[in-house]
Amino acid sequence: MTNSSEISFRQFQQLIRDMYLEKDMARGVDGTFMWLMEEIGELASCLRNGTHEERLGEFADVIAWLTTIANVAGVDLTEAVMKKYGSGCPGCSQFICTCDNAEKP
Amino acid sequence: MTNSSEISFRQFQQLIRDMYLEKDMARGVDGTFMWLMEEIGELASCLRNGTHEERLGEFADVIAWLTTIANVAGVDLTEAVMKKYGSGCPGCSQFICTCDNAEKP
């Protein structure tokens, strides 16, 4: 469906929408959020003890569940990331962050 | 730095790498994971009570912190999502999932 070396947020969000939207809508945001949390836990565990291959899988799962929640909530991830990070760091507006280390980013 | 209507995982991961890698490396995976968790909490809150604009911001922040962790852990998000979802649902291998509703996806 796409060049395997490149995939956009728009393409991925559509892929997940096509694959899961019907189930996602039935489950709703709350139920879907529980799955995201489970995957976040698996990612944490994997970052401590997992192999590189396992980490690839867990990152993919977290992104997929996050995308599914965005679909249910009607949020366009491309718009989200471009608006917040497309013009530089939201803290200092630089493309290489110069915020104080104690600050959030 | 990119067409504002389209951004790839590769472009976004590089953007976040350029913007934050030095700080991210100093903080390490554990410290960075704490920030991700804070953003996950803000996303949950926002999904209940936030405006559409606030949700855009929180989704972007969660993706940014997740990407930062991937950078520190040496995980390529493009490879991750393509390997797991690029050939269809990991459960049933279909592009429109046919897994039983009780199953994970």
CSV table of C-alpha atoms in Angstrom, one decimal:
chain,number,residue,atom,x,y,z
A,1,MET,CA,0.0,0.0,0.0
A,2,THR,CA,3.0,2.3,0.3
A,3,ASN,CA,6.7,2.4,-0.2
A,4,SER,CA,8.1,0.3,2.7
A,5,SER,CA,10.8,2.8,3.4
A,6,GLU,CA,8.5,5.7,4.0
A,7,ILE,CA,5.0,6.2,5.5
A,8,SER,CA,3.3,9.4,6.4
A,9,PHE,CA,1.1,10.0,9.4
A,10,ARG,CA,-1.8,10.5,7.0
A,11,GLN,CA,-1.2,7.1,5.3
A,12,PHE,CA,-0.8,5.3,8.7
A,13,GLN,CA,-3.9,6.9,10.2
A,14,GLN,CA,-5.9,5.9,7.1
A,15,LEU,CA,-4.4,2.4,7.3
A,16,ILE,CA,-5.5,2.0,10.9
A,17,ARG,CA,-8.9,3.6,10.2
A,18,ASP,CA,-9.6,1.1,7.4
A,19,MET,CA,-8.3,-1.8,9.5
A,20,TYR,CA,-10.0,-1.2,12.8
A,21,LEU,CA,-12.5,1.8,12.8
A,22,GLU,CA,-15.6,-0.3,13.0
A,23,LYS,CA,-14.3,-2.1,16.1
A,24,ASP,CA,-12.8,1.1,17.5
A,25,MET,CA,-16.1,3.0,17.3
A,26,ALA,CA,-17.9,0.1,19.1
A,27,ARG,CA,-15.3,0.1,21.8
A,28,GLY,CA,-15.2,3.9,22.2
A,29,VAL,CA,-12.4,6.1,23.5
A,30,ASP,CA,-12.5,4.7,27.1
A,31,GLY,CA,-12.2,1.1,26.1
A,32,THR,CA,-9.6,1.8,23.6
A,33,PHE,CA,-7.5,3.8,26.1
A,34,MET,CA,-7.3,0.7,28.3
A,35,TRP,CA,-5.6,-1.1,25.4
A,36,LEU,CA,-3.2,1.8,24.9
A,37,MET,CA,-2.3,1.6,28.5
A,38,GLU,CA,-1.6,-2.1,28.3
A,39,GLU,CA,0.7,-1.5,25.3
A,40,ILE,CA,2.4,1.3,27.2
A,41,GLY,CA,3.2,-1.2,29.9
A,42,GLU,CA,4.5,-3.7,27.5
A,43,LEU,CA,6.7,-1.0,25.9
A,44,ALA,CA,8.1,-0.1,29.4
A,45,SER,CA,8.9,-3.7,30.1
A,46,CYS,CA,10.5,-4.2,26.7
A,47,LEU,CA,12.7,-1.1,27.1
A,48,ARG,CA,14.2,-2.7,30.2
A,49,ASN,CA,14.4,-6.4,29.0
A,50,GLY,CA,13.4,-6.7,25.4
A,51,THR,CA,15.3,-7.4,22.2
A,52,HIS,CA,15.5,-4.8,19.5
A,53,GLU,CA,12.9,-6.8,17.5
A,54,GLU,CA,10.5,-6.8,20.4
A,55,ARG,CA,10.9,-3.1,20.9
A,56,LEU,CA,10.0,-2.5,17.2
A,57,GLY,CA,6.8,-4.4,17.8
A,58,GLU,CA,5.9,-2.6,21.0
A,59,PHE,CA,6.5,0.9,19.6
A,60,ALA,CA,4.3,0.0,16.6
A,61,ASP,CA,1.6,-1.2,18.9
A,62,VAL,CA,1.6,2.0,21.0
A,63,ILE,CA,1.5,4.1,17.9
A,64,ALA,CA,-1.3,2.0,16.4
A,65,TRP,CA,-3.5,2.3,19.6
A,66,LEU,CA,-2.8,6.0,19.9
A,67,THR,CA,-3.8,6.4,16.2
A,68,THR,CA,-7.0,4.4,16.8
A,69,ILE,CA,-7.9,6.7,19.7
A,70,ALA,CA,-7.3,9.7,17.4
A,71,ASN,CA,-9.6,8.1,14.8
A,72,VAL,CA,-12.4,7.7,17.4
A,73,ALA,CA,-11.9,11.2,18.7
A,74,GLY,CA,-11.8,12.7,15.2
A,75,VAL,CA,-8.2,14.0,15.6
A,76,ASP,CA,-6.0,14.3,12.5
A,77,LEU,CA,-2.5,13.4,13.7
A,78,THR,CA,-0.8,15.2,10.8
A,79,GLU,CA,-2.5,18.4,11.8
A,80,ALA,CA,-1.6,17.7,15.4
A,81,VAL,CA,2.1,17.2,14.9
A,82,MET,CA,2.5,20.0,12.3
A,83,LYS,CA,0.7,22.5,14.4
A,84,LYS,CA,2.7,21.8,17.5
A,85,TYR,CA,6.2,20.9,16.2
A,86,GLY,CA,6.2,21.9,12.5
A,87,SER,CA,7.5,25.4,13.3
A,88,GLY,CA,10.1,24.4,15.8
A,89,CYS,CA,10.1,23.6,19.5
A,90,PRO,CA,6.9,24.8,21.1
A,91,GLY,CA,8.9,26.2,24.0
A,92,CYS,CA,11.6,28.2,22.3
A,93,SER,CA,10.5,28.1,18.6
A,94,GLN,CA,13.9,26.9,17.5
A,95,PHE,CA,14.5,23.8,15.4
A,96,ILE,CA,17.2,22.8,17.8
A,97,CYS,CA,15.7,23.3,21.2
A,98,THR,CA,17.4,25.9,23.4
A,99,CYS,CA,14.9,25.7,26.3
A,100,ASP,CA,16.4,25.5,29.8
A,101,ASN,CA,17.0,21.9,30.8
A,102,ALA,CA,14.6,22.3,33.8
A,103,GLU,CA,11.8,23.2,31.4
A,104,LYS,CA,9.4,20.7,30.0
A,105,PRO,CA,10.9,19.9,26.6
B,1,MET,CA,10.9,21.9,6.6
B,2,THR,CA,8.2,19.9,4.9
B,3,ASN,CA,4.9,20.2,3.2
B,4,SER,CA,2.5,21.1,6.0
B,5,SER,CA,-0.2,18.8,4.7
B,6,GLU,CA,2.0,15.7,4.9
B,7,ILE,CA,4.8,14.5,7.1
B,8,SER,CA,6.3,11.0,7.3
B,9,PHE,CA,7.3,9.1,10.4
B,10,ARG,CA,10.9,9.4,9.1
B,11,GLN,CA,10.7,13.2,8.8
B,12,PHE,CA,9.1,13.6,12.2
B,13,GLN,CA,11.6,11.3,13.9
B,14,GLN,CA,14.4,13.3,12.4
B,15,LEU,CA,12.8,16.6,13.4
B,16,ILE,CA,12.5,15.5,17.0
B,17,ARG,CA,16.0,14.0,16.9
B,18,ASP,CA,17.4,17.4,15.7
B,19,MET,CA,15.3,19.3,18.2
B,20,TYR,CA,15.9,17.3,21.3
B,21,LEU,CA,18.4,14.5,21.0
B,22,GLU,CA,21.1,16.0,23.1
B,23,LYS,CA,18.7,16.6,26.0
B,24,ASP,CA,17.0,13.2,25.5
B,25,MET,CA,20.3,11.3,25.7
B,26,ALA,CA,21.2,13.1,28.9
B,27,ARG,CA,17.9,12.3,30.4
B,28,GLY,CA,17.9,8.7,29.2
B,29,VAL,CA,15.0,6.3,28.6
B,30,ASP,CA,13.8,6.2,32.2
B,31,GLY,CA,13.6,10.0,32.7
B,32,THR,CA,12.0,10.4,29.3
B,33,PHE,CA,9.4,7.7,30.0
B,34,MET,CA,8.2,9.8,33.0
B,35,TRP,CA,7.5,12.7,30.6
B,36,LEU,CA,5.6,10.4,28.3
B,37,MET,CA,3.5,9.2,31.2
B,38,GLU,CA,2.7,12.8,32.2
B,39,GLU,CA,1.6,13.5,28.6
B,40,ILE,CA,-0.5,10.4,28.5
B,41,GLY,CA,-2.3,11.6,31.6
B,42,GLU,CA,-2.9,15.0,30.0
B,43,LEU,CA,-4.3,13.2,26.9
B,44,ALA,CA,-6.7,11.2,29.0
B,45,SER,CA,-7.9,14.3,30.8
B,46,CYS,CA,-8.3,16.1,27.5
B,47,LEU,CA,-10.2,13.3,25.9
B,48,ARG,CA,-12.8,13.7,28.7
B,49,ASN,CA,-12.9,17.5,29.0
B,50,GLY,CA,-10.7,19.2,26.4
B,51,THR,CA,-11.5,21.1,23.3
B,52,HIS,CA,-10.6,19.9,19.9
B,53,GLU,CA,-7.6,22.3,19.8
B,54,GLU,CA,-6.3,21.0,23.2
B,55,ARG,CA,-6.6,17.4,21.9
B,56,LEU,CA,-4.5,18.2,18.9
B,57,GLY,CA,-1.8,19.5,21.2
B,58,GLU,CA,-1.9,16.5,23.6
B,59,PHE,CA,-1.8,13.9,20.8
B,60,ALA,CA,1.2,15.8,19.3
B,61,ASP,CA,2.9,15.8,22.7
B,62,VAL,CA,2.4,12.1,23.3
B,63,ILE,CA,3.7,11.3,19.8
B,64,ALA,CA,6.7,13.6,20.3
B,65,TRP,CA,7.7,11.9,23.6
B,66,LEU,CA,7.2,8.5,22.2
B,67,THR,CA,9.4,9.5,19.3
B,68,THR,CA,12.1,10.9,21.6
B,69,ILE,CA,12.1,7.5,23.5
B,70,ALA,CA,12.5,5.7,20.2
B,71,ASN,CA,15.5,8.0,19.4
B,72,VAL,CA,17.2,7.2,22.7
B,73,ALA,CA,16.5,3.5,22.3
B,74,GLY,CA,17.7,3.5,18.7
B,75,VAL,CA,14.3,2.4,17.2
B,76,ASP,CA,13.3,3.4,13.7
B,77,LEU,CA,9.5,4.1,13.9
B,78,THR,CA,9.1,3.7,10.2
B,79,GLU,CA,10.6,0.2,10.3
B,80,ALA,CA,8.5,-0.5,13.4
B,81,VAL,CA,5.1,0.4,12.0
B,82,MET,CA,5.7,-1.0,8.5
B,83,LYS,CA,6.9,-4.3,9.9
B,84,LYS,CA,3.9,-4.7,12.2
B,85,TYR,CA,1.1,-3.1,10.3
B,86,GLY,CA,2.3,-2.6,6.7
B,87,SER,CA,1.1,-6.1,5.6
B,88,GLY,CA,-2.3,-6.0,7.2
B,89,CYS,CA,-3.6,-6.6,10.7
B,90,PRO,CA,-1.0,-8.6,12.8
B,91,GLY,CA,-3.8,-10.8,14.0
B,92,CYS,CA,-5.6,-11.8,10.8
B,93,SER,CA,-3.3,-10.4,8.1
B,94,GLN,CA,-6.2,-8.6,6.5
B,95,PHE,CA,-6.3,-4.9,5.6
B,96,ILE,CA,-9.7,-4.7,7.2
B,97,CYS,CA,-9.4,-6.7,10.4
B,98,THR,CA,-11.5,-9.8,10.7
B,99,CYS,CA,-10.2,-10.9,14.1
B,100,ASP,CA,-12.8,-11.9,16.7
B,101,ASN,CA,-13.9,-8.9,18.7
B,102,ALA,CA,-12.7,-10.6,21.9
B,103,GLU,CA,-9.2,-10.7,20.5
B,104,LYS,CA,-6.7,-8.0,21.1
B,105,PRO,CA,-6.9,-5.8,18.0
